[in-house]
Structure formats: structure tokens, C-alpha cells
């Protein structure tokens, strides 16, 4: 039996030191009877219960620091501006970056024994410290203040204007040399005498740089002094947006590179692709954006309508080789197409021009992508033909099976959808598979596939009822709702659903709450109705539905949310609608609901029956008036999906 590495052992090993290099810390742990490999150290670090330790990886070897002890006694000087005094806040960057790491731990979440909170300024999007009311009343605009770190928290005091001479540069210069030893100051990047391999530039987090300075020099920042920006300038460094580098560093260019690397990593992880495959996805996405923008600029110009913009697609040829990997084409479609038919037109036109250059082994992916564009453009027959061509070229091209299954489901052919999903080897708990499996009809042995169907339609059995059910419209209500919901969730409504989920949760709770909220049926329902996506579905995709389902969706367009009283709980939740008096049994009750409580629902009719496939929301007495005011806005220009979720989730203060 293996023992899990002890995270607290790291804290104990550092208790007599302010900082230790990782190799020395590992040696200390070994002598203390808690030996760890580097891998075990990483695991123990994640488990260590103290948040007071930090790792500084901008030096080699990496340094572990006791943050609170290293920063206690430090003083950082800052000049107040008009907005700070007016709003009662302190800008963290750059002057106060040194204490940024401490702000979420006690007692450093207090300033002069009054609570403070790290936040983001809504106008500048810069990090700020929100102070208690009146904390800056004694200070004038442009005055200097000193923020000091004490054992009992943070303290603010007036500071005098410093002398022109910046003191104690020796240790700062040593740290600068340690961190930026190989970086070159480029005065003229176009100088032909500059060799490419001489350019080694990088930026590091300012807070980490300052923490290293304090760990290296016990006397640094112990008295009020010049502003940090002035000190950095004196030693040949610049800072921007919380990063610091040698003077002349291209922060904007570095940010673009970092963003590109982060996006490449995200694509790799999301779709399980190699770096080369993910790079191909991003290349196609960028090219679609480039052509889309060029076309818009050309159309908006109006003066040179005959001069169609020149556009080179040949740099996409390496990406065309990657279309042989199914998840590459899935990634391109998911990341770029969304629900925008204009982008579908742009991508299809590019693919058609590139077709002669596409390798044979990539043609299945090429046909699938073209079919996805047709699908988005509501050209369903062309889309289905394209998906089938992809399967003809590659019998294992599972994305084509999945899309054909979705089209079969839309048409009401549950048996065909299930067959294709099983062929694509989707997981047994796949939501679409679970839904359509409920509607697979029995195959009759007393009639041939090519015989006239028993129902009297005049069609062949295989074209009419083979594998199809005789579920009435009420029984198919959940399936129909799910068809729209899947399209919203995986297409044009994805970003709106995430935005609605973010509205419903408190950011302080953490990302887990957002993941849960995204799956809340309310988010899909609001996106469908208040967000207008049901209307869009009817306009673009409803033609493929059975006639009765298409007509039912049109009826749903006039539905409204209403309040209902919980009258019974048991195997289901029995509610009585306050407006119509209708009594409906819901499969599930909202969490915490009891008899007599009020809930908000959208009841959808199918024949003589009502149901609420979008779920129900508990409405406490304190929120009833606000909810009634919200419901009164239905059907007006003031109806808004964000406001709807805000009120129904209890996050609104209006």
C-alpha cells in the first residue's frame, strides 16, 4: 500500500526559513523522514493545506517562498488618482503588485482592521482593491500613500515625496540580472547586424518578480520610497498589465504569442489532437475570418464593386492534409461555424476552390465539412448526400454517422438514428441516444420492405413506417423539445447558454457552479424562447420535421411562462397553474419545494395535454413580485433572456 505524499510536510520543512530552492527543500524533507521524488513533490504541493506558500519559477532552481513572512514588514508606495479617491479603491498595478498574492488570505483581507476585497474595475478591467466606505476620505488626489504589510493585516498611511535618488539598487540589479540575464535590449530590430539567435526576450509576472526581490533582500521595500514604475525604469525594466521585462520589450507581441499558444493547447486538449492537427484547425479558422472580413470590407466599400478582393488559399494546403483525422474537421466546424450561415457560405466556397488540391485520404473529411456547411444553410438533401459520400470514402468516419443520425432524428426516424449512433460507437449514456431509443418502433414481420405500407399512405413500408413508431404527438413532445434543445446547445445558442449560466451563479462560488448551471434545463429553455432561438430553428430547420411537429413548434411560439402552486408531491410534482387553473404533474420538483410553494414554469401543449420539458423554478415569497413583473414583460420588446435568468435564479437585485 502506497502512502500519499504529505503536503503539510512541505510547510513544516520551510518553517525555519523564508524561502528555499526546491532541491534544498527536497533534501530537507529527506532528512526529516518525508522523502519525496519530484513527482511526489508536485502531488504533495497540490495537497498542501497552507495557501501561504508560493513557487517562483522565474529562477533556476525554482524557489519555494513563505509569502506572508517574506512580505510582512514591506511597504509599497502609491500615488492616488481621482477615480481611486472617488470610488474608494486602490489600483493594484503596478505599484501594489507586491501584495497581490496576499489579498485572498486572512489577515491580509483587511486594511486597518476593516474588510477589503480584490475586484475588477468595470471600466478599465484592471485589478483593484475595494476599500471600506470612507477609507480614503482623509487623502487628496495626487497624494502619496504607503501601503504596509503587518502581522495583523494591511495598513495605509500618508507618505512624503521621495528624494530624486532611488536607494538600494544593488540587490534589485542583482535580481534583474538573475531573471533577465540572457535578454537583449533591441534598439533596432531591423538592424541587419543582429543575429536571430541573439534575441532572447521574455516577460515575467510582476508580482513574482517583486516576491523574489523581497526573498533575496530583507531590506527591500521596507520604507516608503519612489513609485515602483520609477524604480523599474531606473534599472532598465518596463511593466505592462502585470508583467515586467527589459526596456524595449514588445508586450503586445508577447501577449499575442501567449494567446496563440494557449489557444493551440486548448484545441489540443478539447479535441485530443496533436499540435500539428490543432495548428491546422486554427489555420482554417483564421483563413475563414480573413476571407469573411475581406468580403465585408469589399461589400461595404461600394466604390470598387468590380474589384473582387484577391485572396490566396494556397497556404491552407498543409491543413487539407489533416482533414483525414475526423476530429480535425469536427473541431473546425465546432469552433468556427457555430450557427452562422454566413460563415458556412465562406468556408464552403474556400473548400470548393481547394478541392483539386485535397489529398485522396482527406476527401472524406472534405466532404463532411462541405456537408456541415450545407446543413447549416438548411440544404438538408445536399448535406445528407455529403455525409453519405464521406462514409462511402471512409466507412469508419464516425462524425458522418453522428450527423446522419441527427438528421434521421429530425425526420422522426428513431430506428435509423439509433442504428447510426450505435455504429458511431457513442457511449451508452449519450443523451441523444437515450432520447431517440425511447421512440424506436417495432419491425413488422408480416409485410415486406418494398410492400405498400399498412397505414394506407401509399408509400413503401421502408419509406413510411419501417422502424418508426406510432407514438402520438403528445408522446413525442419531449423528443421534439430535445431536437430543438440539442441544436441550441451545440450550435448557435452555445455562447448564449454559457452567458445565461454565468448570470445565474455567483462568481465567488467557483467554476464548478458554472458547469452545473450550463446543464440546468432553464438555460436552454430561456435561450429557446426569450433568446429567440426557437424562432430561428423554425425558420432554418423545421422543414425537415414531420408536419405535425412543425405545426406544434409554431404553437409553442406563443407560449408564456406562468406561476403555479405546488399542490402535491410524491412520484411527481403536482402543480396548478394560477392563470389557467390547469393541473399538471411534473416528473421532478425544484429542490426544496414543498406543498403550497410557488413555482415558475412554461407549460407546453401537445394535443390535450400539458408538460414543462424546460423544468420548473422555485419562487420564494420574497421574489414573487419581481417574478410577476418579469412575466408581465413577456411578448414585449422589453423581454430579455439575461433579465429572465437573473430574476428566476435569484441573482437580480432590481
Coordinates of C-alpha atoms in Angstrom, one line a residue, residues 444 446-448 451-466 468-470:
X444 CA -43.4 -6.0 -38.6
X446 CA -46.0 -9.7 -42.0
X447 CA -45.0 -7.1 -44.5
X448 CA -42.0 -6.7 -46.9
X451 CA -44.6 -3.5 -50.0
X452 CA -47.1 -0.8 -49.7
X453 CA -47.2 0.4 -46.1
X454 CA -50.0 -0.9 -44.0
X455 CA -51.1 2.6 -42.9
X456 CA -52.7 3.5 -46.2
X457 CA -50.2 6.3 -47.2
X458 CA -49.4 4.7 -50.5
X459 CA -45.7 4.7 -49.7
X460 CA -43.5 1.7 -49.5
X461 CA -43.2 0.2 -46.0
X462 CA -39.4 1.1 -45.8
X463 CA -40.2 4.7 -46.7
X464 CA -43.1 5.0 -44.3
X465 CA -43.4 3.0 -41.1
X466 CA -40.4 0.6 -41.1
X468 CA -40.9 4.1 -37.0
X469 CA -43.3 4.3 -34.1
X470 CA -46.9 5.3 -33.9

